[in-house]
Amino acid sequence: MTTLINQNPIIYEASANNSTREWREDEDLEDSVDLIDAQEIFDLIRSISDPEHPLSLEQLNVTQRDHIQVSDENNSVLVEFTPTIPHCSMATLIGLCIRVRLLRCLPARFKVDISVRKGTHQSEHAVNKQLNDKERVAAALENSHLLEVVNQCLATATSGGVVANIVKGPAIAN
Amino acid sequence: MPRLEQLAELTGHEDRVWCAQWHPTKPILATCSGDKTVRIWQSTNPQDPTKWQCTNVLEGGHKRTIRSVAWSPDGRQLATGSFDATTGIWERDEDENGDFECVATLEGHENETKSIAWSKSGALLATCSRDKSVWIWEVEEDNDFECLSVLQEHTQDVKMVAWHPNEELLASASYDDTIKIWRDDDDDWYCADTLHGHDSTVWAIDFDPSGERLVSASADQTLKIWRRYHPGNPEGIITPRRGEPVWKCVATVAGQHDRCIYSVSWSKVHGVVASAGADNTIRLFEATPSTAGAASSDVIASTNEPGTLFDVHLLISVQSAHGTNDINSVAWYPNEEHGDWLASGGDDGSVRIWRFLKD
């Protein structure tokens, strides 16, 4: 890569506090019935690497906990992310990395919608449409070169959030 | 009380099932998957519709996901459309339990093939792709397929192609939010009409038994019913291009599916429409003539074009048809023999056979 799309990104502090939940010492993950919430999703994606800089999405403020909505009961997740600049051509790739990360980590019951935060990208409609087209995503992930790039961005993903929080079981019966 | 009861759940595919298609004349189902194979399922006992077996697995033919399958009208060949940009043509050895072999490979698309369809006569095959084009192929002897036309008028991926039940007329559905109607003038294919109205990608289309109406399914979570108006029609709808019918949206079914609708099938036997998608639900609808003044609680859409008075009724809604997984394909049995059967394929990798009971 010769010229970076965004030569001088603003770097934010990653929060030192990984989780706001307190764990009881005797808590057994197998029996725990934690609902998946925004913090869990954030912990999964905050340390994904930006494709261009050796920094995480959290450090670049691309992902924020408050821009994630989760309903465990409705099996839905909405993640909004903010590209560092409005004409960022990496936006689709970043969105794809988030999608793959959640695809691999969340229980299959979840429907995940990913979009660029409103007003932060000049092609937001086109980017959102691609990221939420299941067929386009499936075909893209069969492209070995693209998959390699995605995997590289995801290689750092476990270094931040506490992955063990996620309970990959069925939804709680009502 | 209409019911849709599950007859069988067929497992075996190792990845999501993208498409399920019935053989034109026999109780045989072909399904294709992200596992790069096609599976052929056969009913083992005419008396017991819950008994099915997988008789063939077609593998090694495609290097990537197989996205769609289609039987030729005479049931002798099976076409497969793949993300590897090719379309395979398969034939079965001698008897019904023989292996399938790939007798032709159609190349030309620049990237993923999304859908393939045979015309009613079996003389033509249409394919479409993310490369925005629709190709029309002529089926010749000796498994030769000649490309008659490359149609490049969609501005984005073409998701599906479907032939008119009787005429050599093709409809295509696209990521550009439109549907296009294609006809030929002595092998010279052209776009006869473009149907605007959906607010997002059109994933699937199907004609009604007469071919005068079309239903479309979209990522905008609605189904639309379109009607063809011929030049000189009694309703007074203008047909601007000489000799060319126009298609108009006569009803929109909204507020039913709450996520993308991936598939729609209009039964050629009893006229019931089945739709399914990412909200894990299969819904059955019927469009019946309006009876003036009759209030009906299950009418979910009414027509908005003069001279076309029918109401759309929701007959059944089956939640979690494939559990918490998307349903990618629904297909009605094509003839009266088992016209009440519906096949579905989903992200859980399973194929299900359902029976529709009207009352």
XYZ file of C-alpha atoms in Angstrom, chain B residues 110 139 146 264 346:
5
model
C -17.517 -12.088 -15.143
C -30.267 -24.997 -26.337
C -25.125 -20.886 -27.983
C -41.536 -16.032 -3.525
C -32.703 -22.387 4.745
